Tab-separated table of C-alpha atoms and ligand atoms in Angstrom:
chain	number	residue	atom	x	y	z
C	280	MET	CA	-130.567	-40.656	48.764
C	281	LYS	CA	-132.593	-41.848	45.783
C	282	LEU	CA	-134.266	-45.272	45.689
C	283	ILE	CA	-135.454	-46.766	42.409
C	284	ILE	CA	-137.802	-49.739	42.650
C	285	GLN	CA	-137.661	-51.825	39.483
C	286	ILE	CA	-140.165	-54.426	38.342
C	287	PRO	CA	-139.414	-56.704	35.382
C	288	CYS	CA	-142.757	-57.406	33.669
C	289	TYR	CA	-143.802	-59.991	31.133
C	290	ASN	CA	-147.539	-59.736	30.417
C	291	GLU	CA	-148.423	-58.469	33.866
C	292	ALA	CA	-151.355	-56.158	33.018
C	293	GLU	CA	-153.601	-58.043	35.444
C	294	THR	CA	-151.487	-57.894	38.569
C	295	LEU	CA	-149.118	-54.961	38.005
C	296	GLU	CA	-151.414	-52.324	39.457
C	297	ILE	CA	-151.884	-54.344	42.667
C	298	ALA	CA	-148.097	-54.715	42.952
C	299	LEU	CA	-147.505	-50.993	42.293
C	300	ASN	CA	-150.140	-49.946	44.845
C	301	ASP	CA	-148.388	-52.117	47.430
C	302	LEU	CA	-145.059	-50.274	47.032
C	303	PRO	CA	-144.035	-47.781	49.733
C	304	LYS	CA	-144.346	-44.030	49.038
C	305	LYS	CA	-141.981	-42.971	51.805
C	306	ILE	CA	-139.113	-44.601	53.653
C	307	ASP	CA	-137.062	-43.099	56.474
C	308	GLY	CA	-133.596	-42.156	55.247
C	309	ILE	CA	-134.686	-42.060	51.566
C	310	ASP	CA	-135.275	-38.619	50.025
C	311	LYS	CA	-136.870	-39.776	46.801
C	312	ILE	CA	-138.502	-42.979	45.583
C	313	GLU	CA	-138.900	-43.582	41.848
C	314	TYR	CA	-140.705	-46.517	40.225
C	315	MET	CA	-139.546	-48.275	37.080
C	316	ILE	CA	-140.876	-51.173	35.047
C	317	ILE	CA	-138.929	-53.179	32.512
C	318	ASN	CA	-141.375	-54.362	29.889
C	319	ASP	CA	-139.916	-57.640	28.672
C	320	GLY	CA	-141.737	-57.716	25.324
C	321	SER	CA	-145.236	-57.906	26.817
C	322	THR	CA	-148.065	-58.336	24.330
C	323	ASP	CA	-150.791	-57.205	26.733
C	324	ASP	CA	-151.513	-53.804	28.311
C	325	THR	CA	-148.616	-53.890	30.817
C	326	VAL	CA	-147.112	-50.624	29.569
C	327	LYS	CA	-150.497	-48.860	29.536
C	328	VAL	CA	-151.198	-49.969	33.120
C	329	ALA	CA	-147.762	-48.761	34.248
C	330	ALA	CA	-148.111	-45.411	32.468
C	331	ALA	CA	-151.627	-44.871	33.818
C	332	TRP	CA	-150.390	-45.591	37.342
C	333	GLY	CA	-147.639	-43.026	36.832
C	334	VAL	CA	-144.383	-44.961	37.075
C	335	ASN	CA	-141.364	-42.699	36.576
C	336	HIS	CA	-139.486	-44.850	34.079
C	337	ILE	CA	-140.467	-47.485	31.521
C	338	VAL	CA	-137.726	-49.508	29.854
C	339	SER	CA	-139.098	-51.576	26.987
C	340	PHE	CA	-137.910	-54.558	24.933
C	341	THR	CA	-139.593	-55.144	21.584
C	342	ARG	CA	-139.527	-58.906	22.185
C	343	ASN	CA	-139.355	-61.174	25.199
C	344	LYS	CA	-135.733	-61.616	26.259
C	345	GLY	CA	-136.141	-63.356	29.605
C	346	LEU	CA	-135.936	-62.215	33.207
C	347	ALA	CA	-132.121	-62.113	33.401
C	348	LYS	CA	-131.877	-59.583	30.547
C	349	ALA	CA	-134.814	-57.549	31.891
C	350	PHE	CA	-133.209	-57.432	35.331
C	351	MET	CA	-129.868	-56.236	33.914
C	352	ALA	CA	-131.568	-53.603	31.737
C	353	GLY	CA	-133.198	-52.318	34.921
C	354	ILE	CA	-129.889	-52.170	36.765
C	355	GLU	CA	-128.241	-50.214	33.926
C	356	ALA	CA	-131.224	-47.858	33.655
C	357	GLY	CA	-131.338	-47.391	37.439
C	358	LEU	CA	-127.675	-46.401	37.438
C	359	SER	CA	-128.236	-43.949	34.595
C	360	TYR	CA	-131.204	-42.373	36.423
C	361	GLY	CA	-128.949	-41.745	39.400
C	362	ALA	CA	-130.239	-44.374	41.859
C	363	ASP	CA	-128.307	-44.694	45.106
C	364	ILE	CA	-130.188	-47.894	45.874
C	365	ILE	CA	-132.010	-50.201	43.436
C	366	VAL	CA	-134.665	-52.611	44.698
C	367	ASN	CA	-135.980	-55.419	42.500
C	368	THR	CA	-139.409	-56.925	43.044
C	369	ASP	CA	-141.997	-58.997	41.111
C	370	ALA	CA	-145.033	-57.754	39.181
C	371	ASP	CA	-147.300	-60.461	40.630
C	372	ASN	CA	-147.281	-58.797	44.059
C	373	GLN	CA	-145.438	-61.866	45.385
C	374	TYR	CA	-143.393	-59.850	47.864
C	375	CYS	CA	-144.762	-57.579	50.570
C	376	GLY	CA	-144.046	-53.981	49.439
C	377	GLU	CA	-143.883	-52.714	53.007
C	378	ASP	CA	-140.805	-54.877	53.596
C	379	ILE	CA	-138.754	-52.822	51.118
C	380	GLU	CA	-137.956	-50.697	54.146
C	381	LYS	CA	-136.321	-53.749	55.778
C	382	LEU	CA	-134.388	-54.478	52.572
C	383	VAL	CA	-132.824	-51.030	52.260
C	384	LYS	CA	-132.035	-50.619	55.969
C	385	PRO	CA	-128.702	-52.522	56.009
C	386	ILE	CA	-127.579	-50.456	52.973
C	387	LEU	CA	-128.639	-47.156	54.567
C	388	GLU	CA	-126.740	-48.114	57.721
C	389	GLY	CA	-123.654	-48.906	55.654
C	390	ARG	CA	-123.674	-52.562	56.742
C	391	ALA	CA	-124.291	-54.140	53.333
C	392	ASP	CA	-124.108	-53.625	49.564
C	393	ILE	CA	-126.581	-56.348	48.614
C	394	VAL	CA	-129.574	-57.443	50.670
C	395	ILE	CA	-131.618	-60.529	49.755
C	396	GLY	CA	-135.159	-60.881	51.120
C	397	GLU	CA	-135.577	-64.299	52.723
C	398	ARG	CA	-139.046	-65.714	51.982
C	399	PRO	CA	-140.796	-67.967	54.470
C	400	ILE	CA	-140.461	-70.889	52.011
C	401	ASP	CA	-141.668	-73.645	54.349
C	402	ASP	CA	-144.753	-71.624	55.270
C	403	THR	CA	-145.736	-70.812	51.666
C	404	PRO	CA	-148.899	-72.843	50.959
C	405	HIS	CA	-148.732	-72.684	47.132
C	406	PHE	CA	-145.172	-74.139	46.975
C	407	SER	CA	-145.250	-77.911	46.536
C	408	TRP	CA	-143.130	-80.151	48.806
C	409	LEU	CA	-140.664	-80.740	45.942
C	410	LYS	CA	-140.380	-77.028	45.112
C	411	LYS	CA	-139.610	-76.236	48.769
C	412	LYS	CA	-136.911	-78.920	48.912
C	413	LEU	CA	-135.408	-77.763	45.608
C	414	GLN	CA	-135.325	-74.135	46.714
C	415	HIS	CA	-133.490	-75.181	49.899
C	416	PHE	CA	-131.099	-77.410	47.946
C	417	GLY	CA	-130.397	-74.627	45.408
C	418	SER	CA	-129.674	-72.192	48.231
C	419	TRP	CA	-127.351	-74.699	49.900
C	420	VAL	CA	-125.327	-75.167	46.694
C	421	VAL	CA	-125.172	-71.390	46.179
C	422	ARG	CA	-123.976	-70.942	49.779
C	423	LYS	CA	-121.172	-73.423	49.149
C	424	ALA	CA	-120.233	-71.922	45.764
C	425	SER	CA	-120.378	-68.326	46.970
C	426	LYS	CA	-119.040	-68.903	50.499
C	427	THR	CA	-121.888	-66.767	51.830
C	428	GLY	CA	-124.629	-67.588	54.324
C	429	ILE	CA	-127.630	-66.538	52.173
C	430	PRO	CA	-130.591	-68.724	53.215
C	431	ASP	CA	-132.865	-67.999	50.201
C	432	ALA	CA	-130.824	-67.711	47.004
C	433	PRO	CA	-133.630	-67.809	44.375
C	434	SER	CA	-135.479	-64.872	45.979
C	435	GLY	CA	-136.098	-62.015	43.539
C	436	PHE	CA	-136.720	-59.464	46.285
C	437	ARG	CA	-133.409	-57.702	46.644
C	438	ALA	CA	-131.726	-54.356	47.201
C	439	PHE	CA	-128.431	-53.231	45.695
C	440	SER	CA	-126.337	-50.235	46.618
C	441	ARG	CA	-125.166	-48.119	43.672
C	442	GLU	CA	-121.654	-49.504	44.153
C	443	ALA	CA	-122.889	-53.123	44.066
C	444	ALA	CA	-125.027	-52.409	40.988
C	445	MET	CA	-121.914	-51.130	39.194
C	446	HIS	CA	-120.304	-54.555	39.705
C	447	ILE	CA	-123.157	-56.827	38.616
C	448	ASN	CA	-123.122	-58.765	35.401
C	449	VAL	CA	-125.169	-61.782	34.423
C	450	VAL	CA	-124.292	-64.311	31.737
C	451	ASN	CA	-127.126	-66.734	32.363
C	452	GLU	CA	-130.039	-66.244	29.967
C	453	TYR	CA	-132.634	-67.596	32.325
C	454	THR	CA	-132.190	-66.255	35.832
C	455	TYR	CA	-129.948	-63.750	37.516
C	456	THR	CA	-130.655	-64.797	41.105
C	457	LEU	CA	-128.054	-67.479	41.738
C	458	GLU	CA	-125.249	-66.044	39.643
C	459	THR	CA	-125.353	-62.618	41.285
C	460	ILE	CA	-124.902	-64.173	44.737
C	461	VAL	CA	-121.978	-66.355	43.657
C	462	GLN	CA	-120.409	-63.288	42.065
C	463	ALA	CA	-120.983	-61.113	45.136
C	464	GLY	CA	-119.437	-63.738	47.409
C	465	ARG	CA	-116.475	-64.206	45.115
C	466	ASN	CA	-115.905	-60.462	44.840
C	467	LYS	CA	-116.108	-60.152	48.631
C	468	MET	CA	-119.064	-57.772	48.520
C	469	ALA	CA	-120.992	-57.223	51.727
C	470	ILE	CA	-124.066	-59.357	51.144
C	471	THR	CA	-126.695	-60.043	53.756
C	472	SER	CA	-130.241	-61.311	54.133
C	473	VAL	CA	-133.362	-60.152	55.985
C	474	PRO	CA	-136.585	-62.090	56.577
C	475	ILE	CA	-139.467	-60.672	54.517
C	476	ARG	CA	-143.143	-61.492	54.066
C	477	THR	CA	-144.846	-62.714	50.900
C	478	ASN	CA	-148.441	-62.341	49.662
C	479	PRO	CA	-150.871	-65.034	48.529
C	480	GLU	CA	-150.361	-66.295	44.945
C	481	LEU	CA	-152.152	-64.264	42.247
C	482	ARG	CA	-151.003	-66.317	39.273
C	483	LYS	CA	-148.789	-69.296	38.414
C	484	SER	CA	-145.034	-68.721	38.072
C	485	ARG	CA	-143.977	-67.500	34.621
C	486	LEU	CA	-140.477	-68.838	35.100
C	487	PHE	CA	-141.192	-72.390	36.149
C	488	GLY	CA	-143.804	-73.920	33.887
C	489	SER	CA	-143.316	-77.505	35.037
C	490	MET	CA	-141.477	-79.076	37.943
C	491	GLY	CA	-139.294	-81.101	35.531
C	492	GLY	CA	-138.270	-77.932	33.697
C	493	TYR	CA	-137.613	-76.182	37.000
C	494	VAL	CA	-135.319	-78.980	38.233
C	495	LYS	CA	-133.431	-79.119	34.932
C	496	ARG	CA	-132.913	-75.377	34.664
C	497	SER	CA	-131.943	-74.926	38.314
C	498	MET	CA	-129.388	-77.746	38.090
C	499	LEU	CA	-127.915	-76.369	34.864
C	500	THR	CA	-127.756	-72.853	36.335
C	501	ILE	CA	-125.974	-74.064	39.457
C	502	LEU	CA	-123.600	-76.302	37.498
C	503	ARG	CA	-122.750	-73.439	35.172
C	504	ALA	CA	-122.120	-71.047	38.051
C	505	LEU	CA	-119.916	-73.654	39.742
C	506	LEU	CA	-117.902	-74.239	36.559
C	507	MET	CA	-117.574	-70.522	35.949
C	508	TYR	CA	-116.482	-69.518	39.422
C	509	ARG	CA	-115.039	-72.683	40.963
C	510	SER	CA	-113.816	-74.580	37.900
C	511	LEU	CA	-110.541	-75.778	39.427
C	512	ALA	CA	-112.103	-77.082	42.636
C	513	VAL	CA	-115.060	-78.727	40.865
C	514	LEU	CA	-113.091	-80.326	38.029
C	515	SER	CA	-110.274	-81.419	40.368
C	516	ILE	CA	-112.800	-83.350	42.428
C	517	LEU	CA	-114.515	-84.742	39.312
C	518	GLY	CA	-111.190	-85.604	37.667
C	519	SER	CA	-109.608	-87.179	40.720
C	520	ILE	CA	-112.314	-89.870	40.874
C	521	PRO	CA	-111.442	-91.622	37.555
C	522	PHE	CA	-107.753	-90.841	38.126
C	523	LEU	CA	-107.667	-92.593	41.516
C	524	ILE	CA	-109.705	-95.571	40.297
C	525	GLY	CA	-107.344	-95.882	37.319
C	526	PHE	CA	-104.354	-95.547	39.636
C	527	GLY	CA	-105.662	-98.356	41.872
C	528	ILE	CA	-106.241	-100.648	38.883
C	529	GLY	CA	-102.736	-99.749	37.632
C	530	ILE	CA	-101.156	-100.751	40.982
C	531	ASN	CA	-103.112	-103.977	40.860
C	532	PHE	CA	-101.741	-104.636	37.371
C	533	LEU	CA	-98.188	-103.911	38.521
C	534	THR	CA	-98.415	-106.464	41.336
C	535	TYR	CA	-99.342	-109.092	38.738
C	536	TYR	CA	-96.573	-107.805	36.489
C	537	PHE	CA	-93.864	-108.154	39.134
C	538	LYS	CA	-95.127	-111.614	39.974
C	539	HIS	CA	-94.710	-112.378	36.225
C	540	GLN	CA	-98.451	-112.990	35.884
C	541	ALA	CA	-99.196	-109.972	33.686
C	542	SER	CA	-100.478	-111.925	30.689
C	543	GLY	CA	-104.231	-112.015	30.693
C	544	HIS	CA	-104.388	-108.724	32.612
C	545	ILE	CA	-103.653	-106.347	29.739
C	546	GLN	CA	-107.318	-105.233	29.737
C	547	SER	CA	-106.903	-103.820	33.237
C	548	LEU	CA	-103.778	-101.971	32.100
C	549	ILE	CA	-105.770	-100.365	29.257
C	550	LEU	CA	-108.602	-99.486	31.641
C	551	ALA	CA	-106.152	-97.994	34.181
C	552	CYS	CA	-104.490	-95.821	31.513
C	553	THR	CA	-107.828	-94.661	30.069
C	554	LEU	CA	-109.225	-93.690	33.472
C	555	MET	CA	-106.027	-91.876	34.474
C	556	ILE	CA	-105.966	-89.949	31.189
C	557	ILE	CA	-109.643	-88.957	31.579
C	558	GLY	CA	-108.971	-87.779	35.146
C	559	PHE	CA	-105.838	-85.895	34.181
C	560	VAL	CA	-107.499	-84.119	31.237
C	561	THR	CA	-110.461	-83.150	33.451
C	562	ILE	CA	-108.117	-81.587	36.016
C	563	VAL	CA	-106.206	-79.748	33.262
C	564	ILE	CA	-109.525	-78.362	31.926
C	565	GLY	CA	-110.212	-77.154	35.481
C	566	MET	CA	-106.866	-75.331	35.428
C	567	LEU	CA	-107.740	-73.719	32.096
C	568	GLY	CA	-111.095	-72.653	33.558
C	569	ASP	CA	-109.232	-71.106	36.459
C	570	VAL	CA	-107.027	-69.106	34.109
C	571	LEU	CA	-110.113	-67.975	32.168
C	572	SER	CA	-111.812	-66.857	35.374
C	573	ALA	CA	-108.784	-64.654	36.124
C	574	ASN	CA	-109.420	-63.057	32.731
C	575	ARG	CA	-113.069	-62.612	33.592
C	576	LYS	CA	-112.070	-60.756	36.738
C	577	LEU	CA	-110.062	-58.295	34.653
C	578	ILE	CA	-112.989	-57.796	32.258
C	579	GLU	CA	-115.321	-57.244	35.220
C	580	ASP	CA	-112.952	-54.580	36.522
C	581	VAL	CA	-112.982	-52.842	33.147
C	582	GLN	CA	-116.783	-53.047	33.013
C	583	TYR	CA	-116.986	-51.506	36.486
C	584	HIS	CA	-114.788	-48.572	35.480
C	585	VAL	CA	-116.696	-48.053	32.226
C	586	ARG	CA	-119.945	-47.925	34.199
C	587	LYS	CA	-118.441	-45.498	36.677
C	588	LEU	CA	-117.315	-43.194	33.899
C	589	THR	CA	-120.615	-43.538	32.056
C	590	TYR	CA	-123.023	-43.147	34.946
C	591	ASP	CA	-121.147	-41.117	37.547
C	592	GLU	CA	-120.659	-37.756	35.883
C	593	SER	CA	-119.188	-36.380	39.073
C	594	ASP	CA	-116.601	-39.165	39.003
C	595	ALA	CA	-115.681	-38.401	35.422
C	596	GLU	CA	-115.364	-34.715	36.376
C	597	VAL	CA	-113.107	-35.531	39.333
C	598	TRP	CA	-110.942	-37.680	37.117
C	599	LYS	CA	-110.700	-34.968	34.515
C	600	GLU	CA	-109.787	-32.376	37.104
C	601	ALA	CA	-107.197	-34.698	38.627
C	602	GLY	CA	-105.676	-35.054	35.170
C	603	SER	CA	-106.209	-38.822	35.003
C	604	LEU	CA	-108.462	-38.675	31.987
C	605	LYS	CA	-106.209	-37.095	29.428
C	606	ILE	CA	-106.199	-39.802	26.823
C	607	PRO	CA	-106.438	-37.532	23.749
C	608	GLU	CA	-103.788	-35.184	25.139
C	609	CYS	CA	-101.466	-38.125	25.903
C	610	ILE	CA	-101.787	-39.311	22.326
C	611	SER	CA	-101.045	-35.902	20.915
C	612	ARG	CA	-98.091	-35.529	23.287
C	613	GLU	CA	-96.638	-38.857	22.117
C	614	ASP	CA	-97.156	-37.779	18.516
C	615	SER	CA	-95.193	-34.615	19.111
C	616	ASP	CA	-92.449	-36.616	20.911
C	617	TYR	CA	-92.046	-38.721	17.808
C	618	ALA	CA	-91.962	-35.556	15.769
C	619	ASP	CA	-89.090	-34.271	17.967
C	620	ASP	CA	-87.128	-37.528	17.492
C	621	GLU	CA	-87.369	-37.213	13.766
M	882	UDP	N1	-140.522	-61.941	33.940
M	882	UDP	C1	-139.912	-61.264	32.907
M	882	UDP	N2	-139.604	-61.950	31.765
M	882	UDP	C2	-139.867	-63.288	31.611
M	882	UDP	C3	-140.459	-63.975	32.700
M	882	UDP	C4	-140.771	-63.277	33.844
M	882	UDP	O1	-139.659	-60.067	33.013
M	882	UDP	O2	-139.577	-63.847	30.546
M	882	UDP	C5	-140.884	-61.194	35.151
M	882	UDP	C6	-142.301	-61.423	35.619
M	882	UDP	O3	-143.187	-60.532	34.977
M	882	UDP	C7	-142.190	-61.189	37.111
M	882	UDP	C8	-140.753	-61.614	37.428
M	882	UDP	O4	-140.069	-61.683	36.200
M	882	UDP	O5	-142.355	-59.832	37.471
M	882	UDP	C9	-140.690	-62.952	38.128
M	882	UDP	O6	-141.463	-63.894	37.437
M	882	UDP	P1	-142.381	-64.923	38.208
M	882	UDP	O7	-143.112	-64.200	39.291
M	882	UDP	O8	-143.201	-65.674	37.231
M	882	UDP	O9	-141.282	-65.893	38.829
M	882	UDP	P2	-141.246	-66.555	40.275
M	882	UDP	O10	-141.556	-65.483	41.263
M	882	UDP	O11	-142.267	-67.626	40.234
M	882	UDP	O12	-139.869	-67.076	40.405
M	883	MG	MG1	-143.079	-64.026	41.323
């Protein structure tokens, strides 16, 4: 059982060593622990610090691409290095390294595929009142969208089984945290949460420069995830509001019409029609979104199988032996069939 601990890093030369020193060297049930950093285009000595410390793997971007891309690069690299479990943590020593043991336990016991570390948000002194409320609100929306019971959705302290890592994909450019949970819930993966401890703040958040920016980005991320995974439900609710108002105004107009008092009320007829059309089109867009999400599911399935074939050599071997992977032979057989027909 091999565990790879990955740390996305953007200019973390100052705190990385502290975070690395905090990581566990041994965990019951794990045969080997490897350490990996994803250098997200750092311009400081992050890579030097990591190499001097002796991390096993360094994945490097030549420019800053954002946490979501760095996280996914780590997942892909972890799979290729043969990880059975991948744990993600922060380079600012935000999360308590000792608690990685708690994170991997449900996976080792076969109870979960994804484990999210639940931070003690309300007891974190450096989180402002607004940030605490927003984190709770974000988690609540993610729980609704994903139909899971995850209490701390924006937490970056997580463990993934190899199987779960094969399924992950992130479209959002900014953060992977919310989308991966919605996806896991939708794909009926076994996702759970364990309480973990955090350390005092060593530096300000790199992701959330200002509270205004944080609110805007979180809202957009959640809205996007909702539209992507629950488009029909969301747009049906949004569309039914103007539709029903328009319908009510239309009924009102009809009562005047049948009482032969319609003249002077044409404006309400126009308003009723406009609102009903807006509502109807919104619901139809929701239906289109639903059809697109079915397509996305198929693409996700293909991506999963490509990853399996790419990263699980043993799987590819089994397939070959079972005769399921005979694409070139099939083609040549068909060619010869045609030749026979001629
Ligand atoms: N990070 C990254 N690329 C970025 C921004 C951040 O790889 O463009 C890394 C950063 O080095 C850290 C992790 O993502 O290890 C989380 O960032 P941060 O701690 O600032 O976010 P927070 O914990 O406040 O959400
Ligand atoms: Mg952090």
